[in-house]
Short mmCIF file of C-alpha atoms in Angstrom, two decimals:
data_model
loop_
_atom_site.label_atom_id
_atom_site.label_comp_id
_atom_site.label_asym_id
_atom_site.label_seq_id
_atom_site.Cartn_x
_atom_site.Cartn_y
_atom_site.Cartn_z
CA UNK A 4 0.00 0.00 0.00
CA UNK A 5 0.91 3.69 -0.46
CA UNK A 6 2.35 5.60 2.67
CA UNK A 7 4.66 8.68 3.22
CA UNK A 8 7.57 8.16 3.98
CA UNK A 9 8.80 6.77 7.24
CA UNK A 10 11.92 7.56 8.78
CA UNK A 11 13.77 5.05 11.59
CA UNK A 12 14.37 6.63 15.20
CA UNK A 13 16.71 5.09 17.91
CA UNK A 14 13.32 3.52 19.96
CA UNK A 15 12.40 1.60 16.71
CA UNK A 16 9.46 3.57 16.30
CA UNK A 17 8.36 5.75 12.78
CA UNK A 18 8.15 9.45 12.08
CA UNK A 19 6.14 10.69 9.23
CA UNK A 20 7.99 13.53 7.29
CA UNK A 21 5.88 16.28 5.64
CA UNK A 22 6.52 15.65 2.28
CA UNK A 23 4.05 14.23 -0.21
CA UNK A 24 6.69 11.35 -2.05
CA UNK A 25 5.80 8.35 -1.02
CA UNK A 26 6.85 4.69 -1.59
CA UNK A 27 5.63 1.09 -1.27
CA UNK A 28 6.34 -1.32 1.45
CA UNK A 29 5.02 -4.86 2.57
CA UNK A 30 2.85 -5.12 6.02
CA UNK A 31 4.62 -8.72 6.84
CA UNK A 32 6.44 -8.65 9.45
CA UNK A 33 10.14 -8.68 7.78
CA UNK A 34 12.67 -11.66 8.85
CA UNK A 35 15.25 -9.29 10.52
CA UNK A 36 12.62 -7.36 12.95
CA UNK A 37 11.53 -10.67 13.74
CA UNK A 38 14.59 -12.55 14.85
CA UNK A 39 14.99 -9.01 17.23
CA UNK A 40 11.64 -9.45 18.56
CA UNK A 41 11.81 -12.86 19.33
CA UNK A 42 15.06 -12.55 21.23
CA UNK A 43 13.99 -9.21 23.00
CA UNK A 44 16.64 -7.18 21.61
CA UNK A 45 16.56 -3.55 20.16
CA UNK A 46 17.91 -2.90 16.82
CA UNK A 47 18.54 0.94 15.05
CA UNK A 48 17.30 0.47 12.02
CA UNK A 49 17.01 -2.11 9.17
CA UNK A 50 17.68 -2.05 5.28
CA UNK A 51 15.06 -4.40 3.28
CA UNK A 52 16.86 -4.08 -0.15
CA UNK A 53 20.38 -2.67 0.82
CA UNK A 54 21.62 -3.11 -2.56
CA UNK A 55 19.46 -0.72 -4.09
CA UNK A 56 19.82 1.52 -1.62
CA UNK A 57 23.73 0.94 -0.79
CA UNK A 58 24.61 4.45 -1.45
CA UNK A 59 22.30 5.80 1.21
CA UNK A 60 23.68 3.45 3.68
CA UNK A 61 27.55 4.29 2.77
CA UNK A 62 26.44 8.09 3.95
CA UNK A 63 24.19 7.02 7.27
CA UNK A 64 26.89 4.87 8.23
CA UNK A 65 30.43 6.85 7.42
CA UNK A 66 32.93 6.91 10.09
CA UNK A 67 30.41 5.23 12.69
CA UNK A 68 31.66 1.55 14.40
CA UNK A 69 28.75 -0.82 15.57
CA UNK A 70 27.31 -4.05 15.26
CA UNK A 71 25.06 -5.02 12.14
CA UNK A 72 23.27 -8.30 10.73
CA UNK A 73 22.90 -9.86 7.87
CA UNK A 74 19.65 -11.90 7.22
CA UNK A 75 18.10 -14.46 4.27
CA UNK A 76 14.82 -13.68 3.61
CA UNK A 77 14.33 -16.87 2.75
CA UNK A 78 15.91 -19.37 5.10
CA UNK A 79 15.88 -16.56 8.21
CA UNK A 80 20.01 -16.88 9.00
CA UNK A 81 21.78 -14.39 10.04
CA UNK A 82 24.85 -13.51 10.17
CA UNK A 83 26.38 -10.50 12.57
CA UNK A 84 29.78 -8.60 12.63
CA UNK A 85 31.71 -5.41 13.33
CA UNK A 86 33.60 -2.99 12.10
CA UNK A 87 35.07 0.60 13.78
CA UNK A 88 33.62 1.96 10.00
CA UNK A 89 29.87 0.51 8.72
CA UNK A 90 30.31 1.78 5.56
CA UNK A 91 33.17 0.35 4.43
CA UNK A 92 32.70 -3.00 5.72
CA UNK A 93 29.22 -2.72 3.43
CA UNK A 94 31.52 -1.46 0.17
CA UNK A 95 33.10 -4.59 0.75
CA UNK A 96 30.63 -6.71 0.69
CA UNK A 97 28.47 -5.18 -1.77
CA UNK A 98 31.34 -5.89 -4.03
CA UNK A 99 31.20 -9.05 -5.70
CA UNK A 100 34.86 -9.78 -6.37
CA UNK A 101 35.60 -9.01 -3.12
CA UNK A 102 33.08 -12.12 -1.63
CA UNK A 103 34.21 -14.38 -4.39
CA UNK A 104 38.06 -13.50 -2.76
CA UNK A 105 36.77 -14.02 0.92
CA UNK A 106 34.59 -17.10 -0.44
CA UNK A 107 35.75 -18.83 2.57
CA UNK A 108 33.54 -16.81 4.65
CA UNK A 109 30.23 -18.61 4.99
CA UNK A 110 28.36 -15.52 4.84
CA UNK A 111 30.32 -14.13 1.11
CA UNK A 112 28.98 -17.72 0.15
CA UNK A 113 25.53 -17.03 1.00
CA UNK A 114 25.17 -13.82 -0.72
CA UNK A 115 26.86 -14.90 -3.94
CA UNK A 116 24.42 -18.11 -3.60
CA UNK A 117 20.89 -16.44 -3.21
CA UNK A 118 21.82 -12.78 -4.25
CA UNK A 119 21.91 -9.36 -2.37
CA UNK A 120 17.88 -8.78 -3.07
CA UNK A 121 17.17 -12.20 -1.02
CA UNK A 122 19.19 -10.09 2.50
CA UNK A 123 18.25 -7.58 4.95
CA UNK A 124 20.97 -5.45 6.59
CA UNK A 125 20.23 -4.19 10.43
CA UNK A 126 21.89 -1.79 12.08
CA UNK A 127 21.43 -3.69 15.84
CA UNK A 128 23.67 -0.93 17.18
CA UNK A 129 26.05 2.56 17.21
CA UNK A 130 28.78 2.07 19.63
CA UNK A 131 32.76 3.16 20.44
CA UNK A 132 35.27 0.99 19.06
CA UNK A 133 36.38 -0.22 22.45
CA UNK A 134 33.03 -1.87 23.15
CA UNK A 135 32.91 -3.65 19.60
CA UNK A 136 33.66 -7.49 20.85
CA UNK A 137 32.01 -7.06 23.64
CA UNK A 138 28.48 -5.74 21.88
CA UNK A 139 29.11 -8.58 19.24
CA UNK A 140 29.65 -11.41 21.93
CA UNK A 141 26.51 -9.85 23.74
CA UNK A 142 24.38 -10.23 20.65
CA UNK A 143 26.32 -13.61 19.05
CA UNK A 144 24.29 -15.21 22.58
CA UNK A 145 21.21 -13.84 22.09
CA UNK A 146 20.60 -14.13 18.53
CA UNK A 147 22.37 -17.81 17.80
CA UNK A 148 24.06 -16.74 14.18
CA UNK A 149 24.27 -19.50 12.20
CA UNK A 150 26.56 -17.75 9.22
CA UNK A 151 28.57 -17.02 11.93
CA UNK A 152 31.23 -20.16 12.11
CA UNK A 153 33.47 -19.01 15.51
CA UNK A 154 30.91 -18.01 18.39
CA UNK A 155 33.48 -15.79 20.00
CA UNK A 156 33.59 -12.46 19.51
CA UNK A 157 37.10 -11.24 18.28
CA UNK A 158 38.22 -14.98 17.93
CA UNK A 159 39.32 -14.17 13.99
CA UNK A 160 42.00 -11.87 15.01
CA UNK A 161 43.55 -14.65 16.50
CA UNK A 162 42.33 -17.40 14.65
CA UNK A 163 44.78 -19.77 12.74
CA UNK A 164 44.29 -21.86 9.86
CA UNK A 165 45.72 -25.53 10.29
CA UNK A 166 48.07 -26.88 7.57
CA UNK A 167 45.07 -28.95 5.70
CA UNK A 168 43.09 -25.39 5.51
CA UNK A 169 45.68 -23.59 4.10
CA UNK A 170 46.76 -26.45 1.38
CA UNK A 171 43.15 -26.22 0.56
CA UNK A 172 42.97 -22.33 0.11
CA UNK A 173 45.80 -22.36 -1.56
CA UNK A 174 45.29 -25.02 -4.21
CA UNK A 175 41.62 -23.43 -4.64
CA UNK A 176 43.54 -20.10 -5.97
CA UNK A 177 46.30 -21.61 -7.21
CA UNK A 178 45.46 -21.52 -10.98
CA UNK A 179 44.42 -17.70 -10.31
CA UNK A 180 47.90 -17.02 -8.99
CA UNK A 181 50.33 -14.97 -10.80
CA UNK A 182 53.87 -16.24 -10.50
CA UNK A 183 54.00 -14.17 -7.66
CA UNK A 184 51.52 -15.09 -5.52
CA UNK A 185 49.88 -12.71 -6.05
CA UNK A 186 45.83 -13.01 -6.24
CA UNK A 187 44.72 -11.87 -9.74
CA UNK A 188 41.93 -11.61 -11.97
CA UNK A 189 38.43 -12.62 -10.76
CA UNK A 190 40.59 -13.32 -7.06
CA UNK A 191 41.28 -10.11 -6.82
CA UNK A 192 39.37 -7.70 -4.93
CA UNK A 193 40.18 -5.12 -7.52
CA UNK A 194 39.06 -7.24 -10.27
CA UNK A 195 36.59 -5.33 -12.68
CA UNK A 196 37.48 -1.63 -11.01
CA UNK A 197 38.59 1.20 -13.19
CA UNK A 198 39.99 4.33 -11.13
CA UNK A 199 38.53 7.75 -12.18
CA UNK A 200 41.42 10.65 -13.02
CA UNK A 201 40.79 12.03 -10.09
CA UNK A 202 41.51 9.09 -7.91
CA UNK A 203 44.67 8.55 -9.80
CA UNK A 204 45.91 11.89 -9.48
CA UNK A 205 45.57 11.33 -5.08
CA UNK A 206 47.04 7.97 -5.33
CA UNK A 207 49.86 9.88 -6.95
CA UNK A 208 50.08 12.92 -4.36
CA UNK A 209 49.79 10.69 -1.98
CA UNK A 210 52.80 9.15 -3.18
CA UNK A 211 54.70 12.27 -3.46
CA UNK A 212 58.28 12.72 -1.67
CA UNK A 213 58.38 11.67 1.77
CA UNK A 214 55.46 9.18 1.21
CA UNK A 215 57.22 8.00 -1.36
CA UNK A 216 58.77 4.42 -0.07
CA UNK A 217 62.00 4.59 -2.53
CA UNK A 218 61.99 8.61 -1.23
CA UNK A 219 65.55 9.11 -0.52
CA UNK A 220 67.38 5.96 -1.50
CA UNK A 221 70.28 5.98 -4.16
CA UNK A 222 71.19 3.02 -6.53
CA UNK A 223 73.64 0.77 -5.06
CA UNK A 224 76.96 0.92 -7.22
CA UNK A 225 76.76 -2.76 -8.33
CA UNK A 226 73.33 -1.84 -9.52
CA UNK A 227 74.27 0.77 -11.35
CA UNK A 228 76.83 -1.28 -13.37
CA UNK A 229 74.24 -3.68 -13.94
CA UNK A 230 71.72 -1.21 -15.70
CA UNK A 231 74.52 -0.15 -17.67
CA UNK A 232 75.47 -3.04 -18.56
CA UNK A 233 71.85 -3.78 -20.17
CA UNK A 234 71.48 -0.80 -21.65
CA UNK A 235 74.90 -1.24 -23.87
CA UNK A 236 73.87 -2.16 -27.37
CA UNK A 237 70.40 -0.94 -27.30
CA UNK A 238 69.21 0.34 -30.48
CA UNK A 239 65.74 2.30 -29.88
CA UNK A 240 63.38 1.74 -32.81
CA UNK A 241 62.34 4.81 -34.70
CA UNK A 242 58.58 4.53 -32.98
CA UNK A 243 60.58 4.83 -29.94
CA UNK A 244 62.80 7.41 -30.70
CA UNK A 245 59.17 9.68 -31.86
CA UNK A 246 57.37 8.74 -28.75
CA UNK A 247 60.69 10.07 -26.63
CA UNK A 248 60.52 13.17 -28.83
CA UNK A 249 56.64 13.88 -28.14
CA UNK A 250 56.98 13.53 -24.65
CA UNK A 251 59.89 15.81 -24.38
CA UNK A 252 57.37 18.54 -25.73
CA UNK A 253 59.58 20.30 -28.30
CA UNK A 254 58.10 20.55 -31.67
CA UNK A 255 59.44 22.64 -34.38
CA UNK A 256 56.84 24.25 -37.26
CA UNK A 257 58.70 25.53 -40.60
CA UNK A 258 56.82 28.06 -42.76
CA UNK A 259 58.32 29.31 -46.08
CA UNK A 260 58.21 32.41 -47.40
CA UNK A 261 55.49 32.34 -50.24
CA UNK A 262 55.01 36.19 -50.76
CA UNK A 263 55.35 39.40 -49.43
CA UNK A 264 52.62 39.35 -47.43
CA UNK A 265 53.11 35.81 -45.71
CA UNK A 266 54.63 32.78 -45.24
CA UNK A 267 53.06 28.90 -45.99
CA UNK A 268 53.62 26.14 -43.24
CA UNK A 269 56.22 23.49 -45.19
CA UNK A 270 56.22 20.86 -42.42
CA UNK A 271 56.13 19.92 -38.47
CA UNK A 272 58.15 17.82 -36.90
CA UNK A 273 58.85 17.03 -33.51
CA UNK A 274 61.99 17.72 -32.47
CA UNK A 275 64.60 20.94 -33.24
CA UNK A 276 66.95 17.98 -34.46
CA UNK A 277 64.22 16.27 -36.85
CA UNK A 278 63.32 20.07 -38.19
CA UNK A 279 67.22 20.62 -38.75
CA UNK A 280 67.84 17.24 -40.74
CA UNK A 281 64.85 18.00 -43.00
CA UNK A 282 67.14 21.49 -43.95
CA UNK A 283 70.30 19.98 -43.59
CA UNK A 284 70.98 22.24 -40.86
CA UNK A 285 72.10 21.86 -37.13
CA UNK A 286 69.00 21.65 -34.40
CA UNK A 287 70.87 24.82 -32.31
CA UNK A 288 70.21 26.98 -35.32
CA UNK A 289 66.38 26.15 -35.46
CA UNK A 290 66.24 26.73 -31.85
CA UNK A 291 68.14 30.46 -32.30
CA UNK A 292 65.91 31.10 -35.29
CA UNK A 293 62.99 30.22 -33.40
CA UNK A 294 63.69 31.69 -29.92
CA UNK A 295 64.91 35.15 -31.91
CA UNK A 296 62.17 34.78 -34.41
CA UNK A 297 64.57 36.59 -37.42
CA UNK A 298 64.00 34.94 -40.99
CA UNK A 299 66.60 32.20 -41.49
CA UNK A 300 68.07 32.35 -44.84
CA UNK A 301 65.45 35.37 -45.52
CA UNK A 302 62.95 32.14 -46.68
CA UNK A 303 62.25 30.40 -43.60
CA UNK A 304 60.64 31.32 -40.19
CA UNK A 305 60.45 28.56 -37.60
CA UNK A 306 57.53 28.47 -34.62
CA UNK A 307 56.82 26.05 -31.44
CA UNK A 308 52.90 27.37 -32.00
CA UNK A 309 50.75 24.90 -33.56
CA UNK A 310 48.30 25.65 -37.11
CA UNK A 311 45.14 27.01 -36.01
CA UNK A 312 43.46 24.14 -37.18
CA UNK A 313 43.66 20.48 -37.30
CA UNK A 314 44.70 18.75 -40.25
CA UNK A 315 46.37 21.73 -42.13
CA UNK A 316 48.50 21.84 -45.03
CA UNK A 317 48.91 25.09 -45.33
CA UNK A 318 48.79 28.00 -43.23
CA UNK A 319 49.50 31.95 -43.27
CA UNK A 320 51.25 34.20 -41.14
CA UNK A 321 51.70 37.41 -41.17
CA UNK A 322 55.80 38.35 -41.16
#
């Protein structure tokens, strides 16, 4: 049925906002208010379809530690955790390469098996970072978790894997493995993720000088006689030698002298030394022509500034 909407208070109890949108809802009873009730214990609030909603919950929960609890709609177990920052810990797991490379979590199982839509998400509490394992314990004996393998809170900090466990992890990713060891493709919890500009240009401030791990260290000499030694005999191809010459940022325009009144663009080239060969003259003198802007040989004018449009075989300045 149609209702305004209804907004979640600490005492579990709805406020009706002013505004006219509205949205639908079911009357059932949901599974995750349920398994509360039945156990007499107070929750904050709870997210029917979290995944359609996820960005909401990233801002509600930013910076704030608690407890929270994951439960199937359709078989009604739960699973509960914390973490000293909610919406993180919910990036995570809304991400799917990042259950399929902590698939030996029972609960990254579960959602990969019967889908985000088929959960509930319940905020069961706020609370300081110091009080995390014991909340969780407090709520791990009251509610029974059955995604939950180890019934002690804070027991996976310390928890070891025996020899058997970690033959069978690792054979499991093995094929996935770089020759590294590294986890890669599908494993990885990057897998599928493209960084926007603007989070590569912070990764790379971030990065910057001091932050820098190699900030500060030199080449050892034996390593320096290695590199040398690899770098005798190399013969860069002529793709290479363009690509060095575009990035160095130094291109060289020659316009002729065509008339009294201008002068026609001849060729471009990128480098000072490419522009020279093509008059049989030395780079230095284009660069002198260019930086003094005189007429070389009264017949040709040389310029770093680009034709005013793309694609242009000729082109007329004024002298």
């Amino acid at each position: 049925r149609e209702v305004p909407i209804q907004k979640y208070t600490k005492n579990n109890k709805f406020s009706i906002s002013n505004n006219n949108i509205t949205r639908t809802y079911s009357t059932l009873p949901d599974s995750s208010s349920e398994a509360c009730a039945s156990s007499n214990v107070p929750y904050i609030k709870v997210y029917e379809n979290p995944f359609s909603i996820r960005k909401d919950i990233y801002k509600e929960n930013q910076d704030k530690s608690g407890i929270y609890m994951f439960t199937n709609k359709l078989t009604n177990d739960i699973y509960i955790g914390q973490s000293i920052n909610l919406a993180n810990r919910f990036k995570n797991y809304f991400n799917i390469s990042y259950l399929k490379h902590k698939d030996s979590l029972v609960i990254s199982r579960a959602l990969i098996k019967y889908g985000f839509s088929n959960f509930s998400i319940t905020i069961l509490e706020y609370c300081e970072i110091s009080d995390l394992v014991n909340r969780e314990q407090y709520y791990f004996d009251k509610l029974k978790p059955k995604y939950n393998t180890l019934k002690i809170a804070g027991s996976s900090l310390n928890h070891k894997h025996t020899e058997e466990t970690k033959m069978k992890i690792s054979d499991s990713c093995f094929s996935l493995r770089s020759p590294k060891g590294i986890y890669v493709k599908e494993k990885s919890a990057l897998f599928g993720r493209t960084a926007s500009y603007e989070t590569k240009a912070l990764m790379s401030i971030s990065k910057l000088k001091e932050n820098n791990p190699l900030f500060g260290q030199t080449h050892k000499e034996s390593s320096i006689d290695l590199m040398k030694q690899k770098a005798l005999g190399r013969i860069h191809t002529e793709e290479t030698k363009l690509k060095m010459s575009l990035a160095r940022g130094n291109p060289i325009y020659i316009y002729e002298k065509c008339s009294s009144e201008g002068f026609k663009l001849i060729g471009s080239f990128v480098s000072a030394r490419r522009a020279g060969k093509f008059l049989e003259i030395s780079g230095s003198t284009i660069i002198r022509y260019r930086n003094s802007g005189e007429i070389y040989k009264d017949r040709y004018k040389f310029s770093a500034k680009q034709p005013c449009f793309a694609g242009a075989t000729q082109l007329i300045i004024k002298d």
